[in-house]
Structure formats: structure tokens, C-alpha cells
Amino acid sequence: MIIWSGWGFLVVVFYLVGFLIGIPVGSLVSADPDTATAVSFICAGLLAGLGSFLLARQIEKGEGRAFIDEATQQRIVVRKHAGSLFFIPTRYWAYVAPVVGIGLAVLMLATPPVRPAPLETAAPAAADPVVAPTGDHPV
């Protein structure tokens, strides 16, 4: 379940686009599929962070509207908000997304690969000898 407000869902879109861009970059960097995927995660995190930063900067720029609180006579400035994803404001995803991308890459490289053993090295299964019944024992 994805929880967002405002334009916060674009962080997920930035992450997906970054991962799709990172796939060919990862295959250029390394022939190992785990390393290539790790590079793709890093690219996704960096591009999601950059996209989140630029989105929040564009939406939240400019002058805000000023209001005066009648009870306290304090001036309150209200600006546009870029939204949030998982209750984290979009402007902070500029810092969170690269950390998530690097964390996923480290997790990908630290996890041992699960690959089946080649058929030549697999030990043959021991066959059970078949004992034929003899006439001495009742069946």
C-alpha cells in the first residue's frame, strides 16, 4: 500500500524511471548480474533524489501568502506544499532516496547468490538394490 499526498507519488515514478535508466548503465559497468543490479539500484536512488529535489524546489518556490493571526497578531506565511510519500515530505526524499538506493545495492551485493549447482558436480543418487523374493519365505 502506497500512501502519498499531493505530488508525493512522483517519487515512486522517479525511482522507477531511474531504475529503468540504471539497467543499461549497470550492464555496461559489469557483466555480473548482481553487480549490474546493484548499480541500477544506485542510479535509481540518485535519480529519484534529484527528481524529488527539483520537483519540491519548483513547486515550493516563490512568495507565500501572509496571514495575520488575530489572537496573537503574529504573521503567518503559507506556501505551496509539494506533498509527501509515506508521511515523508517530498523535499526530504532528495536525501532519503539515495540512501535507500545505496542500501539496496549493499544488500544486493552482501546476499550470496542462489544459483543451482551444475549437473556435472552433483553427486549421483545411490540406487537401492532390488531384492528378488525367493521361494523360502512366505509372501
Backbone as a printed PyTorch tensor [residue, N CA C, xyz], in Angstrom:
tensor([[[  0.8400,  -1.1500,   0.0000],
         [  0.0000,   0.0000,   0.0000],
         [  0.9050,   1.2390,   0.0000]],

        [[  0.6700,   2.1210,  -0.9480],
         [  1.4570,   3.3380,  -1.0770],
         [  0.6170,   4.4960,  -0.5530]],

        [[  1.1750,   5.2650,   0.3700],
         [  0.4740,   6.3850,   0.9730],
         [  1.1790,   7.6630,   0.5180]],

        [[  0.4310,   8.5730,  -0.1110],
         [  1.0200,   9.8250,  -0.5450],
         [ -0.0030,  10.9390,  -0.4320]],

        [[  0.5120,  12.1650,  -0.5070],
         [ -0.3470,  13.3330,  -0.5970],
         [  0.2710,  14.2790,  -1.6120]],

        [[ -0.5600,  15.0230,  -2.2880],
         [ -0.0740,  15.9790,  -3.2770],
         [  0.6840,  15.2810,  -4.3990]],

        [[  1.8610,  15.7960,  -4.6630],
         [  2.6990,  15.2600,  -5.7450],
         [  3.6840,  14.2060,  -5.2520]],

        [[  3.5000,  13.6800,  -4.0740],
         [  4.4290,  12.7180,  -3.4990],
         [  4.5460,  11.4120,  -4.2590]],

        [[  3.5080,  11.0360,  -5.0080],
         [  3.5800,   9.7800,  -5.7670],
         [  4.6430,   9.8400,  -6.8600]],

        [[  5.0520,  11.0510,  -7.2480],
         [  6.0750,  11.1680,  -8.2880],
         [  7.4380,  10.6530,  -7.8330]],

        [[  7.6570,  10.5440,  -6.5350],
         [  8.9090,   9.9720,  -6.0330],
         [  9.0270,   8.5190,  -6.5070]],

        [[  7.9320,   7.7720,  -6.4630],
         [  7.9270,   6.3810,  -6.9430],
         [  8.1810,   6.3470,  -8.4420]],

        [[  7.5790,   7.2640,  -9.1680],
         [  7.7930,   7.3390, -10.6180],
         [  9.2560,   7.6590, -10.9130]],

        [[  9.8460,   8.5960, -10.1720],
         [ 11.2670,   8.9250, -10.3560],
         [ 12.1400,   7.7060, -10.0720]],

        [[ 11.7830,   6.9370,  -9.0570],
         [ 12.5650,   5.7450,  -8.7160],
         [ 12.4760,   4.7040,  -9.8290]],

        [[ 11.2840,   4.4790, -10.3660],
         [ 11.1260,   3.5030, -11.4510],
         [ 11.8630,   3.9300, -12.7070]],

        [[ 11.7530,   5.2040, -13.0640],
         [ 12.4610,   5.7110, -14.2440],
         [ 13.9630,   5.6110, -14.0270]],

        [[ 14.4280,   5.9390, -12.8290],
         [ 15.8500,   5.8210, -12.5270],
         [ 16.3360,   4.3930, -12.6110]],

        [[ 15.5130,   3.4460, -12.1620],
         [ 15.9090,   2.0350, -12.2560],
         [ 15.9620,   1.5830, -13.7070]],

        [[ 14.9880,   2.0220, -14.5100],
         [ 14.9910,   1.6540, -15.9310],
         [ 16.1830,   2.2630, -16.6650]],

        [[ 16.5830,   3.4500, -16.2830],
         [ 17.7890,   4.0490, -16.8610],
         [ 19.0280,   3.3390, -16.3400]],

        [[ 18.9870,   2.8890, -15.0960],
         [ 20.1340,   2.2300, -14.4860],
         [ 20.4000,   0.8270, -14.9950]],

        [[ 19.4090,   0.1720, -15.5830],
         [ 19.6200,  -1.1930, -16.0850],
         [ 20.6950,  -1.2330, -17.1720]],

        [[ 20.6080,  -0.4160, -18.2410],
         [ 21.7030,  -0.4640, -19.2230],
         [ 23.0210,   0.0610, -18.6690]],

        [[ 22.9650,   1.0160, -17.7500],
         [ 24.2000,   1.5180, -17.1430],
         [ 24.8680,   0.4050, -16.3440]],

        [[ 24.0840,  -0.3530, -15.5920],
         [ 24.6320,  -1.4630, -14.8120],
         [ 25.2240,  -2.5520, -15.6860]],

        [[ 24.5890,  -2.8290, -16.8220],
         [ 25.1420,  -3.8630, -17.7140],
         [ 26.4150,  -3.3820, -18.4020]],

        [[ 26.5780,  -2.0730, -18.5460],
         [ 27.8290,  -1.5440, -19.0940],
         [ 28.9540,  -1.5940, -18.0650]],

        [[ 28.6160,  -1.4380, -16.8100],
         [ 29.6210,  -1.4070, -15.7510],
         [ 30.1700,  -2.8000, -15.4690]],

        [[ 29.2870,  -3.8040, -15.4060],
         [ 29.7320,  -5.1400, -15.0230],
         [ 28.9130,  -6.2050, -15.7390]],

        [[ 29.5700,  -7.3240, -16.0250],
         [ 28.8740,  -8.4620, -16.6330],
         [ 28.1880,  -9.3190, -15.5730]],

        [[ 28.5920,  -9.1620, -14.3170],
         [ 27.9660,  -9.8950, -13.2210],
         [ 26.5640,  -9.3430, -12.9930]],

        [[ 25.5260, -10.1940, -13.0200],
         [ 24.1600,  -9.6710, -12.8790],
         [ 23.8790,  -9.0340, -11.5130]],

        [[ 24.5120,  -9.5150, -10.4480],
         [ 24.2930,  -8.9150,  -9.1270],
         [ 24.8920,  -7.5110,  -9.0550]],

        [[ 26.0890,  -7.3410,  -9.5800],
         [ 26.7160,  -6.0230,  -9.5850],
         [ 25.9500,  -5.0710, -10.4870]],

        [[ 25.4830,  -5.5550, -11.6230],
         [ 24.7110,  -4.7080, -12.5360],
         [ 23.4050,  -4.2520, -11.8780]],

        [[ 22.7500,  -5.1360, -11.1500],
         [ 21.5230,  -4.7630, -10.4510],
         [ 21.8200,  -3.7680,  -9.3350]],

        [[ 22.9310,  -3.9430,  -8.6390],
         [ 23.3110,  -3.0030,  -7.5780],
         [ 23.5530,  -1.6100,  -8.1530]],

        [[ 24.2150,  -1.5410,  -9.2960],
         [ 24.4290,  -0.2490,  -9.9600],
         [ 23.0910,   0.3520, -10.3730]],

        [[ 22.1520,  -0.4770, -10.8090],
         [ 20.8240,   0.0120, -11.1730],
         [ 20.1020,   0.5980,  -9.9660]],

        [[ 20.2290,  -0.0340,  -8.7970],
         [ 19.6150,   0.4970,  -7.5750],
         [ 20.2270,   1.8410,  -7.1890]],

        [[ 21.5440,   1.9620,  -7.3360],
         [ 22.2020,   3.2290,  -7.0080],
         [ 21.7420,   4.3280,  -7.9630]],

        [[ 21.6870,   4.0200,  -9.2570],
         [ 21.1940,   5.0060, -10.2330],
         [ 19.7580,   5.4060,  -9.9190]],

        [[ 18.9320,   4.4470,  -9.5460],
         [ 17.5370,   4.7410,  -9.2240],
         [ 17.4520,   5.6680,  -8.0210]],

        [[ 18.2340,   5.4080,  -6.9920],
         [ 18.2140,   6.2550,  -5.8090],
         [ 18.6940,   7.6670,  -6.0920]],

        [[ 19.7720,   7.7810,  -6.8690],
         [ 20.2980,   9.1020,  -7.1820],
         [ 19.3380,   9.9030,  -8.0570]],

        [[ 18.7540,   9.2660,  -9.0560],
         [ 17.8230,   9.9840,  -9.9290],
         [ 16.5170,  10.3070,  -9.2250]],

        [[ 16.0680,   9.4370,  -8.3210],
         [ 14.8690,   9.7470,  -7.5440],
         [ 15.1340,  10.9180,  -6.6040]],

        [[ 16.3170,  10.9620,  -6.0220],
         [ 16.6730,  12.0870,  -5.1570],
         [ 16.7460,  13.3910,  -5.9270]],

        [[ 17.3560,  13.3430,  -7.1030],
         [ 17.4500,  14.5500,  -7.9340],
         [ 16.0680,  15.0060,  -8.3890]],

        [[ 15.2450,  14.0700,  -8.8320],
         [ 13.8950,  14.4200,  -9.2730],
         [ 13.0540,  14.9810,  -8.1480]],

        [[ 13.1780,  14.4090,  -6.9500],
         [ 12.4240,  14.9050,  -5.7970],
         [ 12.8700,  16.3080,  -5.4200]],

        [[ 14.1690,  16.5430,  -5.4690],
         [ 14.6910,  17.8670,  -5.1430],
         [ 14.1720,  18.9110,  -6.1270]],

        [[ 14.2650,  18.6030,  -7.4250],
         [ 13.8170,  19.5650,  -8.4290],
         [ 12.3130,  19.7860,  -8.3790]],

        [[ 11.5420,  18.7260,  -8.1300],
         [ 10.0930,  18.8620,  -8.0220],
         [  9.7140,  19.7550,  -6.8440]],

        [[ 10.2700,  19.4860,  -5.6740],
         [  9.9440,  20.2740,  -4.4860],
         [ 10.3990,  21.7150,  -4.6550]],

        [[ 11.5410,  21.9090,  -5.2580],
         [ 12.0540,  23.2650,  -5.4800],
         [ 11.1470,  24.0540,  -6.4090]],

        [[ 10.6710,  23.3930,  -7.4570],
         [  9.8010,  24.0630,  -8.4210],
         [  8.4390,  24.4040,  -7.8160]],

        [[  7.8580,  23.4850,  -7.0810],
         [  6.5190,  23.7140,  -6.5290],
         [  6.5550,  24.7110,  -5.3730]],

        [[  7.5650,  24.6090,  -4.5120],
         [  7.5940,  25.4090,  -3.3020],
         [  8.2930,  26.7570,  -3.4680]],

        [[  8.6890,  27.1220,  -4.6830],
         [  9.3770,  28.4030,  -4.8650],
         [  8.3740,  29.5530,  -4.8520]],

        [[  8.9030,  30.7310,  -4.7210],
         [  8.0550,  31.9140,  -4.7850],
         [  7.6040,  32.3970,  -3.4260]],

        [[  6.9090,  33.4860,  -3.4760],
         [  6.3840,  34.1020,  -2.2600],
         [  5.1470,  33.3550,  -1.7850]],

        [[  5.0070,  33.2770,  -0.5150],
         [  3.8170,  32.6820,   0.0670],
         [  2.7950,  33.7620,   0.4070]],

        [[  1.6540,  33.3300,   0.8120],
         [  0.6120,  34.2760,   1.2380],
         [  0.7580,  34.5050,   2.7300]],

        [[  0.7130,  35.7600,   3.1290],
         [  0.8720,  36.1280,   4.5330],
         [ -0.4990,  36.3530,   5.1590]],

        [[ -0.6670,  35.8110,   6.3350],
         [ -1.8880,  35.9950,   7.1110],
         [ -1.4990,  36.5010,   8.4970]],

        [[ -2.3920,  37.2420,   9.1230],
         [ -2.1730,  37.7390,  10.4690],
         [ -3.1380,  37.0000,  11.4040]],

        [[ -2.5840,  36.3480,  12.4110],
         [ -3.4010,  35.6760,  13.4090],
         [ -4.0020,  36.7420,  14.3190]],

        [[ -5.3220,  36.7740,  14.3780],
         [ -5.9880,  37.8170,  15.1490],
         [ -5.7530,  37.6910,  16.6460]],

        [[ -5.5960,  36.4840,  17.1270],
         [ -5.4360,  36.2860,  18.5670],
         [ -4.0430,  36.7010,  19.0410]],

        [[ -3.0090,  36.3810,  18.2630],
         [ -1.6380,  36.6490,  18.6990],
         [ -0.9740,  37.7730,  17.9190]],

        [[ -1.6020,  38.2410,  16.8590],
         [ -1.0500,  39.2850,  15.9890],
         [  0.2790,  38.8550,  15.3530]],

        [[  0.4530,  37.5500,  15.1670],
         [  1.6500,  37.0510,  14.5060],
         [  1.3760,  36.8910,  13.0190]],

        [[  2.4110,  37.1400,  12.2510],
         [  2.3320,  36.9820,  10.7950],
         [  2.6720,  35.5420,  10.4470]],

        [[  1.7860,  34.8930,   9.6880],
         [  1.9830,  33.5040,   9.2810],
         [  2.0620,  33.4750,   7.7650]],

        [[  3.1460,  32.8880,   7.2300],
         [  3.3350,  32.7900,   5.7840],
         [  3.0270,  31.3600,   5.3720]],

        [[  2.1180,  31.2110,   4.4090],
         [  1.7110,  29.9070,   3.9090],
         [  2.2110,  29.7580,   2.4800]],

        [[  2.9410,  28.6760,   2.2320],
         [  3.4700,  28.3970,   0.8890],
         [  2.8590,  27.1130,   0.3570]],

        [[  3.0160,  26.9150,  -0.9400],
         [  2.5660,  25.6650,  -1.5560],
         [  3.4070,  24.5190,  -1.0080]],

        [[  2.7870,  23.3430,  -0.9690],
         [  3.4390,  22.1510,  -0.4330],
         [  3.5230,  21.1180,  -1.5530]],

        [[  4.7040,  20.4870,  -1.7140],
         [  4.9000,  19.5140,  -2.7840],
         [  4.3070,  18.1550,  -2.4560]],

        [[  3.7970,  17.9570,  -1.2690],
         [  3.1990,  16.6790,  -0.9130],
         [  4.1650,  15.8110,  -0.1330]],

        [[  3.7640,  14.5370,   0.0530],
         [  4.5960,  13.6070,   0.8160],
         [  4.3680,  12.1840,   0.3120]],

        [[  5.3140,  11.3250,   0.6380],
         [  5.2250,   9.8950,   0.3450],
         [  5.5790,   9.1640,   1.6230]],

        [[  4.6860,   8.2890,   2.0810],
         [  4.8500,   7.5770,   3.3490],
         [  5.1250,   8.5650,   4.4890]],

        [[  4.4010,   9.6690,   4.4990],
         [  4.4610,  10.7000,   5.5270],
         [  5.7940,  11.4330,   5.5810]],

        [[  6.6460,  11.2620,   4.5780],
         [  7.9080,  11.9980,   4.4760],
         [  7.7110,  13.0520,   3.3890]],

        [[  7.9090,  14.3380,   3.7120],
         [  7.7230,  15.3730,   2.6930],
         [  8.6300,  15.1460,   1.4790]],

        [[  8.1430,  15.5450,   0.3340],
         [  8.8450,  15.3000,  -0.9250],
         [ 10.2390,  15.9050,  -0.9200]],

        [[ 10.4100,  17.0570,  -0.3090],
         [ 11.7290,  17.6990,  -0.3170],
         [ 12.7560,  16.8680,   0.4390]],

        [[ 12.3220,  16.0640,   1.4200],
         [ 13.2690,  15.2280,   2.1610],
         [ 13.6160,  13.9400,   1.4180]],

        [[ 12.8060,  13.5480,   0.4420],
         [ 13.1330,  12.3750,  -0.3570],
         [ 14.3820,  12.6050,  -1.1960]],

        [[ 14.7880,  13.8630,  -1.3570],
         [ 16.0480,  14.1480,  -2.0490],
         [ 17.2300,  13.5500,  -1.2930]],

        [[ 17.0780,  13.3860,   0.0160],
         [ 18.1430,  12.8010,   0.8420],
         [ 17.8730,  11.3320,   1.1530]],

        [[ 16.6120,  10.9660,   1.2670],
         [ 16.2570,   9.5930,   1.6380],
         [ 16.4560,   8.6390,   0.4580]],

        [[ 16.0680,   9.0510,  -0.7420],
         [ 16.1140,   8.1580,  -1.9040],
         [ 17.5260,   7.6570,  -2.2240]],

        [[ 18.5620,   8.5090,  -2.2400],
         [ 19.9060,   7.9510,  -2.4790],
         [ 20.3580,   6.9800,  -1.4030]],

        [[ 19.9810,   7.2460,  -0.1480],
         [ 20.3560,   6.3280,   0.9380],
         [ 19.6610,   4.9820,   0.7470]],

        [[ 18.3840,   5.0100,   0.3430],
         [ 17.6530,   3.7660,   0.0800],
         [ 18.2880,   3.0190,  -1.0880]],

        [[ 18.6520,   3.7390,  -2.1520],
         [ 19.2900,   3.0990,  -3.3130],
         [ 20.6150,   2.4600,  -2.9650]],

        [[ 21.4390,   3.1630,  -2.1940],
         [ 22.7310,   2.6050,  -1.7890],
         [ 22.5260,   1.4370,  -0.8330]],

        [[ 21.5540,   1.5450,   0.0520],
         [ 21.2580,   0.4360,   0.9730],
         [ 20.8070,  -0.8150,   0.2350]],

        [[ 19.9500,  -0.6440,  -0.7710],
         [ 19.5220,  -1.7990,  -1.5710],
         [ 20.6910,  -2.3990,  -2.3440]],

        [[ 21.6030,  -1.5540,  -2.8360],
         [ 22.7690,  -2.0650,  -3.5570],
         [ 23.6810,  -2.8600,  -2.6350]],

        [[ 23.9040,  -2.3580,  -1.4300],
         [ 24.7430,  -3.0830,  -0.4690],
         [ 24.0890,  -4.4070,  -0.0930]],

        [[ 22.7710,  -4.3700,   0.1200],
         [ 22.0520,  -5.6050,   0.4410],
         [ 22.1430,  -6.6040,  -0.7090]],

        [[ 22.0690,  -6.1140,  -1.9330],
         [ 22.1530,  -6.9800,  -3.1080],
         [ 23.5350,  -7.6270,  -3.2110]],

        [[ 24.5730,  -6.8550,  -2.9220],
         [ 25.9320,  -7.3980,  -3.0290],
         [ 26.3130,  -8.2560,  -1.8290]],

        [[ 25.6920,  -8.0220,  -0.6830],
         [ 26.0400,  -8.7850,   0.5180],
         [ 25.3230, -10.1300,   0.5890]],

        [[ 24.2210, -10.2630,  -0.1440],
         [ 23.4610, -11.5070,  -0.1220],
         [ 24.1200, -12.4980,  -1.0830]],

        [[ 24.4140, -13.7100,  -0.6200],
         [ 25.0300, -14.6860,  -1.5210],
         [ 24.0570, -15.0760,  -2.6280]],

        [[ 24.5760, -15.2810,  -3.8310],
         [ 23.6880, -15.6340,  -4.9410],
         [ 23.1250, -17.0380,  -4.7700]],

        [[ 21.9210, -17.2170,  -5.2110],
         [ 21.2730, -18.5270,  -5.1620],
         [ 21.2410, -19.0440,  -6.5900]],

        [[ 22.2040, -19.8620,  -6.8960],
         [ 22.3000, -20.4290,  -8.2450],
         [ 22.3640, -21.9460,  -8.1190]],

        [[ 21.6880, -22.6600,  -9.0000],
         [ 21.7270, -24.1280,  -8.9210],
         [ 23.1170, -24.6520,  -9.2800]],

        [[ 23.4700, -25.7770,  -8.6470],
         [ 24.7580, -26.3970,  -8.9300],
         [ 24.7330, -27.0190, -10.3230]],

        [[ 25.8570, -26.9580, -11.0370],
         [ 25.9080, -27.6060, -12.3570],
         [ 25.6800, -29.1060, -12.2330]],

        [[ 25.1690, -29.7060, -13.2770],
         [ 24.8450, -31.1290, -13.2510],
         [ 26.0750, -32.0130, -13.1200]],

        [[ 27.2300, -31.5800, -13.6250],
         [ 28.4410, -32.4090, -13.5780],
         [ 28.9330, -32.5770, -12.1460]],

        [[ 28.7510, -31.5910, -11.2930],
         [ 29.2920, -31.6780,  -9.9410],
         [ 28.3030, -32.2910,  -8.9590]],

        [[ 27.0710, -32.4780,  -9.3810],
         [ 26.0750, -33.0600,  -8.4700],
         [ 26.4020, -34.5330,  -8.2590]],

        [[ 26.3160, -34.9840,  -7.0200],
         [ 26.6050, -36.3810,  -6.6960],
         [ 25.4360, -37.2500,  -7.1530]],

        [[ 25.7550, -38.4050,  -7.7750],
         [ 24.6650, -39.2780,  -8.2040],
         [ 23.9600, -39.8930,  -6.9860]],

        [[ 22.6790, -40.0840,  -7.1180],
         [ 21.8970, -40.6820,  -6.0330],
         [ 22.2060, -42.1750,  -5.9490]],

        [[ 22.3660, -42.6650,  -4.7340],
         [ 22.6520, -44.0820,  -4.5430],
         [ 21.3890, -44.8820,  -4.8210]],

        [[ 21.5400, -45.9030,  -5.6480],
         [ 20.3850, -46.7330,  -6.0150],
         [ 20.2020, -47.8220,  -4.9720]],

        [[ 18.9780, -48.0420,  -4.5700],
         [ 18.6750, -49.1210,  -3.6390],
         [ 18.6610, -50.4350,  -4.4160]],

        [[ 19.3570, -51.4570,  -3.8820],
         [ 19.3350, -52.7480,  -4.5960],
         [ 17.9510, -53.3910,  -4.4810]],

        [[ 17.5320, -53.9490,  -5.5520],
         [ 16.2340, -54.6150,  -5.5720],
         [ 16.4540, -56.0760,  -5.2000]],

        [[ 15.7670, -56.5330,  -4.1720],
         [ 15.9080, -57.9150,  -3.7190],
         [ 14.7280, -58.7010,  -4.2780]],

        [[ 15.0520, -59.7210,  -5.0090],
         [ 14.0050, -60.5620,  -5.5840],
         [ 13.5420, -61.5410,  -4.5170]],

        [[ 12.2270, -61.7450,  -4.4260],
         [ 11.7280, -62.7130,  -3.4340],
         [ 12.1420, -64.1390,  -3.8140]],

        [[ 12.4630, -64.9170,  -2.8250],
         [ 12.8120, -66.3100,  -3.0480],
         [ 11.6810, -67.1810,  -2.5670]],

        [[ 11.7410, -68.4090,  -2.9190],
         [ 10.6610, -69.3060,  -2.5690],
         [ 10.6780, -69.7400,  -1.1080]],

        [[ 11.7620, -69.4550,  -0.3490],
         [ 11.8900, -69.9140,   1.0290],
         [ 10.9890, -69.1230,   1.9830]],

        [[ 10.6900, -67.8870,   1.6670],
         [  9.9260, -67.0270,   2.5910],
         [  8.5090, -66.8700,   2.0690]],

        [[  7.5540, -66.9160,   2.9970],
         [  6.1760, -66.6880,   2.5380],
         [  5.9570, -65.1940,   2.2420]],

        [[  5.1990, -64.9270,   1.2870],
         [  4.9630, -63.5400,   0.8910],
         [  3.7300, -63.0110,   1.5100]]])
